[in-house]
Coordinates of C-alpha atoms and ligand atoms in Angstrom, one line a residue:
Chain E
X15 CA -4.5 -7.1 -16.9
X16 CA -3.9 -4.7 -19.6
X17 CA -6.7 -2.7 -21.0
X18 CA -7.6 -0.6 -23.8
X19 CA -6.7 3.3 -23.2
X20 CA -9.5 4.3 -25.4
X21 CA -13.0 3.8 -24.2
X22 CA -15.5 2.8 -27.1
X23 CA -16.9 5.3 -29.1
X24 CA -20.5 4.7 -28.5
X25 CA -20.1 5.5 -24.3
X26 CA -20.8 9.0 -25.2
X27 CA -23.3 8.4 -27.4
X28 CA -25.7 7.3 -24.4
X29 CA -29.0 8.4 -24.7
X30 CA -29.6 11.2 -21.9
X31 CA -26.6 12.8 -23.1
X32 CA -26.8 16.4 -23.7
X33 CA -24.7 16.1 -27.1
X34 CA -26.5 15.3 -30.4
X35 CA -26.3 11.7 -32.3
X36 CA -25.4 13.6 -35.6
X37 CA -22.5 11.2 -37.8
X38 CA -20.4 13.3 -36.1
X39 CA -20.1 11.3 -32.8
X40 CA -21.3 7.9 -34.8
X41 CA -16.7 8.3 -36.3
X42 CA -14.0 6.7 -34.0
X43 CA -12.6 8.8 -31.0
X44 CA -9.0 8.3 -33.1
X45 CA -10.6 9.6 -36.0
X46 CA -12.3 12.5 -34.6
X47 CA -8.9 14.1 -32.9
X48 CA -6.6 13.6 -35.4
X49 CA -9.7 15.0 -37.9
X50 CA -9.9 18.2 -36.1
X51 CA -6.0 18.3 -35.2
X52 CA -5.5 18.5 -39.2
X53 CA -8.3 20.7 -39.2
X54 CA -6.4 23.1 -36.5
X55 CA -3.7 23.0 -38.4
X56 CA -5.1 24.0 -41.9
X57 CA -6.4 27.0 -39.9
X58 CA -3.7 28.0 -38.6
X59 CA -1.6 27.7 -42.1
X60 CA -4.7 29.7 -43.8
X61 CA -4.5 32.3 -41.5
X62 CA -0.6 32.7 -41.8
X63 CA -0.8 32.8 -45.8
X64 CA -3.9 34.3 -46.2
X65 CA -3.8 36.9 -43.4
X66 CA -0.1 37.3 -44.0
X67 CA 1.0 38.2 -40.2
X68 CA 5.2 39.3 -40.2
X69 CA 7.2 36.1 -40.2
X70 CA 8.9 38.1 -37.2
X71 CA 6.2 37.1 -34.8
X72 CA 4.4 34.3 -36.2
X73 CA 5.0 31.3 -37.5
X74 CA 2.8 28.6 -40.0
X75 CA 2.9 24.9 -39.0
X76 CA 4.6 24.1 -42.2
X77 CA 7.5 26.4 -40.9
X78 CA 7.2 25.2 -37.2
X79 CA 7.8 21.1 -38.9
X80 CA 10.2 22.4 -41.1
X81 CA 12.0 24.2 -37.8
X82 CA 11.1 20.7 -35.8
X83 CA 12.9 17.9 -38.3
X84 CA 15.9 20.6 -39.2
X85 CA 16.2 20.9 -35.1
X86 CA 16.3 17.1 -35.1
X87 CA 18.0 16.2 -38.1
X88 CA 20.7 19.1 -37.9
X89 CA 20.7 18.5 -33.5
X90 CA 20.2 21.9 -32.7
X91 CA 17.4 20.7 -30.8
X92 CA 19.1 17.5 -29.2
X93 CA 21.4 19.4 -27.2
X94 CA 19.2 21.1 -25.4
X95 CA 16.7 18.3 -25.0
X96 CA 19.4 16.1 -23.2
X97 CA 20.7 19.3 -21.1
X98 CA 17.2 20.0 -19.7
X99 CA 16.2 16.3 -19.4
X100 CA 19.5 16.1 -17.8
X101 CA 18.8 18.5 -15.2
X102 CA 14.7 17.4 -15.0
X103 CA 16.1 14.2 -14.0
X104 CA 18.8 15.0 -11.5
X105 CA 17.0 17.3 -9.5
X106 CA 13.8 14.6 -9.3
X107 CA 16.2 11.9 -8.0
X108 CA 17.4 14.1 -5.2
X109 CA 14.1 15.0 -4.9
X110 CA 12.6 11.8 -4.3
X111 CA 15.6 11.2 -2.6
X112 CA 14.9 13.6 0.3
X113 CA 11.8 13.2 0.1
X114 CA 11.4 9.7 1.5
X115 CA 14.1 10.5 3.9
X116 CA 12.3 13.4 5.1
X117 CA 8.7 11.1 5.2
X118 CA 10.4 8.1 6.9
X119 CA 12.0 10.4 9.7
X120 CA 8.2 12.0 10.4
X121 CA 6.9 8.4 10.2
X122 CA 9.3 7.4 13.1
X123 CA 9.6 10.3 15.1
X124 CA 6.8 13.3 16.3
X125 CA 9.6 16.1 15.3
X126 CA 10.3 14.5 12.6
X127 CA 6.7 14.6 11.6
X128 CA 6.6 18.2 13.1
X129 CA 9.1 19.8 11.3
X130 CA 7.9 18.3 8.1
X131 CA 4.3 19.1 8.1
X132 CA 5.8 23.1 9.3
X133 CA 8.4 22.6 6.1
X134 CA 5.2 21.8 3.7
X135 CA 3.5 24.3 4.7
X136 CA 5.5 27.0 4.5
X137 CA 7.3 25.8 0.8
X138 CA 4.5 24.5 -0.5
X139 CA 2.3 27.5 -2.0
X140 CA 5.5 29.1 -2.8
X141 CA 5.8 28.8 -7.0
X142 CA 9.1 26.8 -6.8
X143 CA 11.1 29.2 -9.6
X144 CA 10.6 32.3 -7.2
X145 CA 13.9 30.8 -5.4
X146 CA 15.6 30.5 -8.6
X147 CA 17.5 34.8 -7.4
X148 CA 18.2 32.8 -4.2
X149 CA 19.4 29.4 -5.4
X150 CA 22.0 32.0 -7.7
X151 CA 22.7 33.2 -4.6
X152 CA 23.8 30.2 -2.9
X153 CA 25.0 28.0 -6.1
X154 CA 26.8 30.9 -8.5
X155 CA 26.0 30.9 -12.1
X156 CA 26.0 27.1 -12.3
X157 CA 23.9 24.4 -13.2
X158 CA 23.8 22.8 -10.0
X159 CA 20.7 25.9 -9.6
X160 CA 18.6 24.4 -11.8
X161 CA 19.2 20.9 -10.3
X162 CA 18.0 22.6 -7.0
X163 CA 15.4 24.0 -8.4
X164 CA 14.1 21.5 -9.7
X165 CA 14.7 19.2 -6.2
X166 CA 13.1 21.8 -4.2
X167 CA 9.8 21.7 -6.5
X168 CA 9.6 17.6 -6.8
X169 CA 10.5 17.3 -3.3
X170 CA 7.0 19.1 -1.3
X171 CA 4.5 17.6 -3.2
X172 CA 6.6 14.4 -3.3
X173 CA 6.8 14.0 0.7
X174 CA 3.2 15.1 0.9
X175 CA 1.8 12.3 -1.0
X176 CA 4.1 9.4 0.6
X177 CA 3.6 10.8 3.8
X178 CA -0.1 10.5 3.5
X179 CA 1.1 7.0 1.8
X180 CA 2.5 6.3 4.9
X181 CA 0.2 6.9 7.2
X182 CA -2.9 4.9 5.6
X183 CA -0.9 1.7 6.0
X184 CA -3.7 -0.4 6.9
X185 CA -3.1 -1.3 10.6
X186 CA -3.2 -5.5 9.6
X187 CA -0.3 -5.2 7.2
X188 CA 1.9 -3.2 9.8
X189 CA 1.2 -6.4 12.1
X190 CA 2.1 -8.5 9.7
X191 CA 5.2 -7.0 9.0
X192 CA 5.9 -6.5 13.1
X193 CA 5.2 -10.4 13.8
X194 CA 8.2 -11.0 11.3
X195 CA 10.2 -9.3 13.1
X196 CA 10.6 -6.8 11.3
X197 CA 11.7 -3.7 12.5
X198 CA 12.9 -0.1 11.7
X199 CA 14.4 0.1 8.2
X200 CA 13.8 -2.9 7.0
X201 CA 10.1 -2.6 7.9
X202 CA 10.2 0.5 6.1
X203 CA 11.4 -1.1 2.9
X204 CA 9.6 -3.8 3.0
X205 CA 6.5 -2.6 4.3
X206 CA 5.8 0.8 4.1
X207 CA 7.4 1.7 0.8
X208 CA 5.4 -0.5 -1.0
X209 CA 2.2 -0.2 1.0
X210 CA 2.4 3.5 0.2
X211 CA 3.3 3.2 -3.6
X212 CA 0.0 4.2 -4.9
X213 CA 0.4 7.6 -2.9
X214 CA 4.0 7.0 -4.1
X215 CA 3.3 7.3 -7.9
X216 CA 0.6 10.2 -7.5
X217 CA 3.7 11.9 -6.0
X218 CA 6.1 10.9 -8.6
X219 CA 3.4 12.3 -11.3
X220 CA 2.6 15.9 -9.3
X221 CA 6.1 16.7 -8.8
X222 CA 7.5 15.4 -12.0
X223 CA 5.1 18.3 -13.6
X224 CA 6.2 20.4 -11.3
X225 CA 9.7 19.8 -11.7
X226 CA 8.9 20.1 -15.4
X227 CA 7.2 23.0 -15.4
X228 CA 10.1 24.9 -13.1
X229 CA 12.8 24.2 -14.9
X230 CA 11.5 25.0 -18.5
X231 CA 10.3 28.6 -16.8
X232 CA 14.0 28.6 -14.8
X233 CA 15.9 27.9 -18.3
X234 CA 14.2 31.0 -19.5
X235 CA 15.0 33.4 -16.8
X236 CA 18.9 31.6 -15.8
X237 CA 19.9 31.4 -19.4
X238 CA 23.0 29.8 -20.1
X239 CA 25.3 28.4 -17.9
X240 CA 28.9 26.2 -19.0
X241 CA 28.5 24.6 -22.8
X242 CA 25.1 23.5 -23.1
X243 CA 22.0 25.6 -22.7
X244 CA 18.8 23.4 -22.5
X245 CA 15.3 24.0 -23.9
X246 CA 14.8 26.5 -22.0
X247 CA 17.5 28.6 -23.2
X248 CA 16.8 27.4 -26.5
X249 CA 13.5 28.9 -26.9
X250 CA 15.1 32.7 -25.5
X251 CA 17.7 32.2 -27.5
X252 CA 15.7 31.7 -30.9
X253 CA 13.5 34.3 -30.1
X254 CA 16.3 36.7 -29.1
X255 CA 17.4 36.2 -33.3
X256 CA 13.6 36.2 -34.5
X257 CA 13.5 33.2 -35.2
X258 CA 10.2 32.3 -34.6
X259 CA 9.4 28.4 -36.3
X260 CA 12.7 27.9 -34.0
X261 CA 10.6 29.2 -30.9
X262 CA 7.3 27.0 -31.8
X263 CA 9.8 23.9 -32.3
X264 CA 10.9 24.8 -29.0
X265 CA 7.2 24.8 -27.7
X266 CA 6.6 21.6 -29.6
X267 CA 9.6 19.8 -28.4
X268 CA 8.5 20.2 -24.3
X269 CA 4.7 19.1 -25.4
X270 CA 5.7 16.6 -26.6
X271 CA 8.1 15.1 -24.0
X272 CA 5.1 16.3 -21.0
X273 CA 2.4 14.4 -23.5
X274 CA 5.8 11.4 -23.5
X275 CA 6.8 11.2 -19.7
X276 CA 3.1 11.2 -19.0
X277 CA 2.6 8.5 -20.8
X278 CA 5.8 6.8 -19.0
X279 CA 4.4 7.4 -15.4
X280 CA 0.9 6.2 -16.6
X281 CA 3.2 2.6 -17.8
X282 CA 4.9 3.0 -14.7
X283 CA 1.5 2.8 -12.5
X284 CA -0.4 0.2 -14.6
X285 CA 3.0 -2.1 -14.3
X286 CA 2.7 -1.5 -10.3
X287 CA 0.1 -0.7 -8.4
X288 CA -3.2 -0.9 -11.0
X289 CA -1.7 -4.7 -11.8
X290 CA -2.0 -5.5 -8.0
X291 CA -5.0 -4.2 -7.6
X292 CA -4.1 -1.4 -4.9
X293 CA -5.7 1.6 -6.8
X294 CA -9.4 2.1 -6.9
X295 CA -10.5 1.6 -10.7
X296 CA -8.1 -0.4 -12.0
X297 CA -8.6 0.7 -15.7
X298 CA -7.0 3.9 -16.4
Chain F
X29 CA 6.0 -32.1 27.4
X30 CA 7.5 -30.9 30.5
X31 CA 4.7 -29.2 33.7
X32 CA 5.4 -25.6 32.1
X33 CA 2.5 -24.7 29.6
X34 CA 3.8 -23.4 26.1
X35 CA 2.1 -20.2 27.3
X36 CA 1.3 -19.0 30.6
X37 CA -1.3 -15.6 30.9
X38 CA -1.4 -14.6 34.6
X39 CA -3.9 -11.8 35.6
X40 CA -3.4 -9.7 32.4
X41 CA -5.7 -6.3 32.5
X42 CA -5.1 -4.3 29.5
X43 CA -6.4 -0.6 28.2
X44 CA -6.9 1.7 25.5
X45 CA -6.0 5.0 25.7
X46 CA -9.3 6.7 25.9
X47 CA -10.4 11.0 26.5
X48 CA -10.5 10.8 30.0
X49 CA -7.2 8.9 30.5
X50 CA -7.1 4.4 29.8
X51 CA -9.8 3.0 29.4
X52 CA -9.8 -0.9 31.1
X53 CA -10.8 -3.4 28.3
X54 CA -9.7 -6.4 29.7
X55 CA -9.6 -6.4 33.1
X56 CA -8.0 -10.6 34.3
X57 CA -6.8 -12.8 31.9
X58 CA -5.6 -16.3 32.8
X59 CA -5.3 -18.8 31.0
X60 CA -2.2 -21.4 29.6
X61 CA -1.8 -23.1 26.4
X62 CA 0.0 -26.5 26.4
X63 CA 2.5 -28.4 23.6
X64 CA 0.5 -29.4 20.9
X65 CA -2.6 -27.9 22.3
X66 CA -5.7 -25.9 21.0
X67 CA -7.0 -23.4 23.1
X68 CA -9.8 -21.5 22.4
X69 CA -10.9 -18.4 23.2
X70 CA -15.0 -16.9 22.9
X71 CA -16.7 -14.5 24.4
X72 CA -19.0 -11.2 22.8
X73 CA -17.9 -9.3 20.5
X74 CA -15.9 -6.4 22.3
X75 CA -15.4 -7.7 25.4
X76 CA -11.8 -8.3 24.5
X77 CA -10.3 -11.4 22.8
X78 CA -8.4 -9.7 19.9
X79 CA -7.4 -7.2 23.1
X80 CA -5.6 -10.6 24.7
X81 CA -4.9 -12.2 21.6
X82 CA -2.6 -8.8 20.4
X83 CA -0.7 -8.4 24.0
X84 CA 0.3 -12.6 23.1
X85 CA 1.4 -11.6 19.9
X86 CA 3.3 -8.6 21.9
X87 CA 1.7 -5.5 19.8
X88 CA -0.1 -4.6 22.9
X89 CA 1.6 -4.3 26.9
X90 CA -0.3 -5.2 29.8
X91 CA -1.1 -2.9 32.5
X92 CA -0.7 -5.4 35.1
X93 CA -0.4 -8.8 35.2
X94 CA 1.8 -11.7 33.1
X95 CA 2.5 -13.3 29.9
X96 CA 5.4 -15.8 29.6
X97 CA 6.1 -17.6 26.8
X98 CA 8.3 -20.9 26.2
X99 CA 9.7 -19.4 29.6
X100 CA 10.4 -15.7 29.0
X101 CA 8.0 -13.0 29.4
X102 CA 6.9 -11.5 26.1
X103 CA 8.6 -8.4 24.7
X104 CA 7.2 -7.9 21.6
X105 CA 6.3 -9.5 17.9
X106 CA 8.2 -12.6 17.1
X107 CA 7.6 -14.9 14.2
X108 CA 7.5 -17.9 16.5
X109 CA 4.1 -17.1 17.4
X110 CA 2.5 -16.3 13.7
X111 CA -0.3 -14.6 13.5
X112 CA -3.7 -14.6 11.2
X113 CA -5.8 -12.4 11.4
X114 CA -9.5 -12.2 10.3
X115 CA -9.0 -9.2 7.8
X116 CA -8.8 -10.3 4.1
X117 CA -5.5 -7.3 3.9
X118 CA -3.3 -9.7 5.9
X119 CA -1.4 -10.7 2.6
X120 CA 0.7 -7.8 1.0
X121 CA -1.0 -7.0 -2.3
X122 CA 2.0 -6.2 -4.1
X123 CA 3.4 -9.4 -3.6
X124 CA 2.3 -12.8 -5.4
X125 CA 0.4 -15.9 -3.2
X126 CA 4.0 -17.9 -3.6
X127 CA 6.2 -14.5 -2.8
X128 CA 3.9 -13.5 0.1
X129 CA 5.1 -16.8 2.0
X130 CA 8.5 -16.9 0.6
X131 CA 8.9 -13.2 1.5
X132 CA 7.8 -14.5 5.4
X133 CA 10.2 -17.3 5.4
X134 CA 13.0 -15.1 3.9
X135 CA 12.4 -12.2 6.7
X136 CA 12.8 -15.2 9.0
X137 CA 16.2 -15.7 8.0
X138 CA 16.2 -18.6 5.2
X139 CA 17.9 -18.4 2.4
X140 CA 16.4 -17.7 -0.8
X141 CA 15.8 -20.5 -2.6
X142 CA 15.2 -22.7 0.1
X143 CA 12.5 -20.0 0.9
X144 CA 10.8 -20.3 -2.5
X145 CA 11.0 -24.5 -2.2
X146 CA 9.6 -25.0 1.3
X147 CA 6.8 -21.9 0.6
X148 CA 5.7 -24.0 -3.3
X149 CA 5.6 -26.8 -1.0
X150 CA 3.3 -25.6 2.1
X151 CA 1.2 -24.1 -0.8
X152 CA 0.5 -27.1 -2.5
X153 CA -0.2 -29.4 0.5
X154 CA -2.9 -26.4 0.9
X155 CA -4.3 -27.0 -2.2
X156 CA -3.0 -23.5 -3.8
X157 CA -0.3 -24.9 -6.6
X158 CA -2.3 -23.7 -9.2
X159 CA -2.4 -20.1 -7.8
X160 CA 1.4 -19.3 -7.1
X161 CA 1.6 -16.9 -9.3
X162 CA -1.4 -14.9 -8.5
X163 CA -1.9 -11.8 -6.3
X164 CA -4.1 -11.3 -3.6
X165 CA -6.7 -9.1 -5.3
X166 CA -7.4 -12.3 -7.6
X167 CA -7.9 -14.9 -5.2
X168 CA -11.6 -15.4 -3.3
X169 CA -11.5 -14.9 0.7
X170 CA -11.0 -17.9 1.4
X171 CA -8.3 -18.5 -0.7
X172 CA -6.9 -15.2 0.6
X173 CA -6.8 -16.9 4.4
X174 CA -5.7 -19.9 3.2
X175 CA -3.0 -18.3 2.0
X176 CA -2.2 -16.5 4.9
X177 CA -2.3 -20.1 6.9
X178 CA 0.0 -21.5 5.1
X179 CA 2.1 -18.3 6.1
X180 CA 2.0 -19.1 9.0
X181 CA 2.2 -22.9 9.3
X182 CA 5.4 -22.4 6.7
X183 CA 7.2 -20.3 9.8
X184 CA 7.2 -23.2 11.7
X185 CA 6.3 -20.8 14.9
X186 CA 5.9 -22.5 18.6
X187 CA 2.8 -21.1 18.4
X188 CA -0.5 -20.1 16.1
X189 CA -2.7 -17.2 17.0
X190 CA -5.4 -16.7 15.4
X191 CA -8.0 -14.3 15.4
X192 CA -11.1 -15.6 14.1
X193 CA -9.8 -16.5 10.3
X194 CA -12.6 -17.4 9.3
X195 CA -14.8 -14.5 10.6
X196 CA -15.7 -13.2 7.4
X197 CA -15.8 -16.2 4.9
X198 CA -19.6 -18.2 4.3
X199 CA -20.4 -21.2 6.2
X200 CA -19.3 -23.2 3.5
X201 CA -16.0 -22.6 2.8
X202 CA -15.8 -22.0 6.5
X203 CA -16.5 -25.3 7.4
X204 CA -14.1 -27.0 4.8
X205 CA -11.3 -24.0 6.4
X206 CA -11.6 -26.0 9.5
X207 CA -11.4 -29.6 8.7
X208 CA -8.3 -28.3 7.2
X209 CA -6.6 -26.1 9.6
X210 CA -7.9 -29.6 12.2
X211 CA -6.3 -31.7 10.0
X212 CA -2.9 -29.4 9.7
X213 CA -3.1 -29.0 13.4
X214 CA -3.1 -32.6 13.9
X215 CA 0.3 -33.6 11.6
X216 CA 2.4 -30.6 12.8
X217 CA 1.3 -30.6 16.0
X218 CA 1.3 -26.9 17.0
X219 CA -0.2 -25.3 19.2
X220 CA -3.0 -22.7 18.7
X221 CA -4.7 -20.1 20.5
X222 CA -8.0 -19.2 18.9
X223 CA -10.3 -16.7 19.0
X224 CA -13.9 -17.2 18.0
X225 CA -17.1 -15.7 18.6
X226 CA -19.1 -19.3 17.1
X227 CA -19.6 -21.5 20.0
X228 CA -19.9 -24.7 17.3
X229 CA -16.3 -23.5 16.0
X230 CA -15.2 -23.4 19.1
X231 CA -16.2 -26.9 20.2
X232 CA -14.9 -28.1 17.0
X233 CA -11.7 -27.0 17.1
X234 CA -10.4 -26.7 20.4
X235 CA -9.0 -28.9 23.4
X236 CA -10.0 -26.5 25.8
X237 CA -12.6 -23.3 25.2
X238 CA -11.9 -20.4 27.8
X239 CA -15.1 -18.3 27.9
X240 CA -14.0 -14.3 28.5
X241 CA -17.1 -11.7 30.2
X242 CA -17.8 -9.1 31.7
X243 CA -17.1 -5.4 31.2
X244 CA -13.7 -5.3 32.1
X245 CA -13.4 -8.6 31.0
X246 CA -12.0 -11.6 32.4
X247 CA -11.9 -14.9 32.2
X248 CA -15.4 -16.5 33.3
X249 CA -15.1 -20.4 32.3
X250 CA -12.8 -23.0 31.1
X251 CA -14.2 -25.9 29.3
X252 CA -12.7 -29.5 28.1
X253 CA -14.2 -30.4 24.7
X254 CA -10.8 -32.0 23.7
X255 CA -12.3 -35.2 21.2
X256 CA -15.7 -33.7 20.8
X257 CA -15.4 -33.3 16.9
X258 CA -18.9 -34.5 15.9
X259 CA -21.4 -32.1 16.4
X260 CA -24.6 -34.9 16.9
X261 CA -22.4 -36.1 20.0
X262 CA -24.1 -36.1 23.2
X263 CA -21.0 -34.4 24.7
X264 CA -20.8 -32.1 21.7
X265 CA -24.5 -30.9 22.2
X266 CA -23.7 -30.5 26.7
X267 CA -21.0 -28.6 26.0
X268 CA -22.6 -26.0 23.3
X269 CA -25.5 -25.8 25.9
X270 CA -22.9 -24.6 28.4
X271 CA -21.3 -22.2 26.3
X272 CA -24.8 -20.8 24.7
X273 CA -26.0 -20.3 28.3
X274 CA -22.1 -19.0 29.9
X275 CA -22.5 -16.3 26.9
X276 CA -26.5 -15.1 27.2
X277 CA -25.3 -14.9 30.7
X278 CA -23.0 -11.9 29.8
X279 CA -25.2 -10.4 27.4
X280 CA -28.1 -9.8 30.9
X281 CA -24.9 -9.1 32.6
X282 CA -23.9 -6.8 30.0
X283 CA -27.7 -4.7 29.6
X284 CA -27.5 -4.6 33.3
X285 CA -24.0 -2.7 33.6
X286 CA -25.9 -0.2 31.1
X287 CA -29.2 0.2 33.2
X288 CA -27.1 0.8 36.9
Ligands
ADP25 N1 -7.5 0.7 19.5 C1 -8.2 1.0 19.9 N2 -8.4 2.0 20.8 C2 -9.6 2.0 21.7 N3 -10.2 1.0 21.7 C3 -9.9 -0.4 21.5 C4 -9.1 -0.7 20.3 N4 -9.3 -1.8 20.0 C5 -10.2 -2.4 20.6 N5 -10.7 -1.4 21.4 C6 -11.7 -1.6 22.6 O1 -11.5 -2.9 23.2 C7 -12.6 -3.4 23.6 C8 -12.0 -4.9 23.2 O2 -12.3 -5.1 22.0 P1 -11.8 -6.3 21.0 O3 -10.7 -7.2 21.8 O4 -11.2 -6.0 19.8 O5 -13.1 -7.0 21.1 P2 -13.2 -8.6 20.0 O6 -12.0 -8.9 19.7 O7 -14.0 -9.7 21.7 O8 -14.8 -8.5 19.8 C9 -13.9 -3.2 23.0 O9 -14.7 -2.1 23.5 C10 -13.1 -1.4 21.7 O10 -14.0 -1.1 21.9
MG26 MG1 -12.3 -9.0 17.8

């Protein structure tokens, strides 16, 4: 059931709230947010013009917009973006596959369960970029390093979530599957996996956010490997050449992709677990 | 109809792992279900009815005794004994109504197109033709149970195992589904083992009623109620009185056991 994303504006202007009922809160929420954005951009531009900060450390929104348009039109930003997305996608694919295998093992055997619990407890608290030096040692100066670091970042939160999903499959659901004669892999594929989907989707959302932060951070440290650097590398390069508008354009690109991907996963969630009534509080 | 019953449960005892070792739940279950027969298993709540049913289904292994089904010892769950549960979450929420029934058929080896056709036919037969594309969470409790029953019948099992399938429904819906089930059972001649704690349901639907009592429980009595399907008749009232006496005896006994 498609439902609108935005809640009606009167909802937060209700009686008993702390907020005053001024004319501002009577405006539609979209308008309020756009107005705020424009105002912030205005202040930013005004500050740059009036204070006369050095263009070597700070750029105004106008210059950033120009650099952004130039970067996307001229292609300077296209390559790095694609590279970063490719690394992220590959890392997530590998991380997710490993998470599914590890969790299936943990559900099937006591040994796998102990192993997953121990590994998760050990690796999860480690910020995932921290293994970058080790990865460089193992894989050399190759894109594999970045993929490895991302896969590792994605694997653990996914495994924790999928594991939780597997363990909380209702007993009745499992009995229905078993009484249909389903065993081992078919039972996992046709009952455990779909029943665990709400947790898996939550895991993917956490996982990709981890992976996204990690890939950018790793690129900042790692620099370029092979022909094409990613967005982190692009930003570092721009800083090196004192091209501050480009630094900002890179940051804006990273933020926009983050927003877009999050939206994509929200949509995915709505198409699946929300539509199937498997998520509490169905209206997102 | 051979001399051998389809299902025979002989001296079955089942326990659950507890803090201090196995806790016996059922001590001596003896019952048979013949071909085409509907046997009702009745008893107080917690006396082990579901435990017996789950053992017949193959989910639990008895610690003593024997369960043989269609000439062989029961070794695990299999689709020749289709199960309908009380819980309303026995349908897969990620599949539509049609998908739930068709999937069950495909999982048991029916080709895709045939599965769809047979599932559609079964659901239409049960008055669910308008809800084929809905997801379970969009159905009422009665409709969910009807889909679960349709799924079980579509599998054309040798035996239907039903664990208080109407227990979570309102009286009116329950009455309607009881009548539907009786009609289907008569037409398909399927054998049924049906768990209930409702005396009226037991007399109404059953050919025989097996009374489970005591703690750990065993079979107290088996009552013939074939043909009693109108609550106003003499026979129905007598059977009802007898079952009520047996069940309240069990309650007193259980109370005494606590005092001992
Ligand atoms: N999974 C379980 N673990 C431990 N004890 C259980 C379990 N299931 C049922 N029991 C116990 O076994 C007894 C019989 O339960 P059950 O067969 O569900 O009763 P009924 O279906 O007649 O209400 C009860 O005392 C119950 O507490
Ligand atoms: Mg029960």
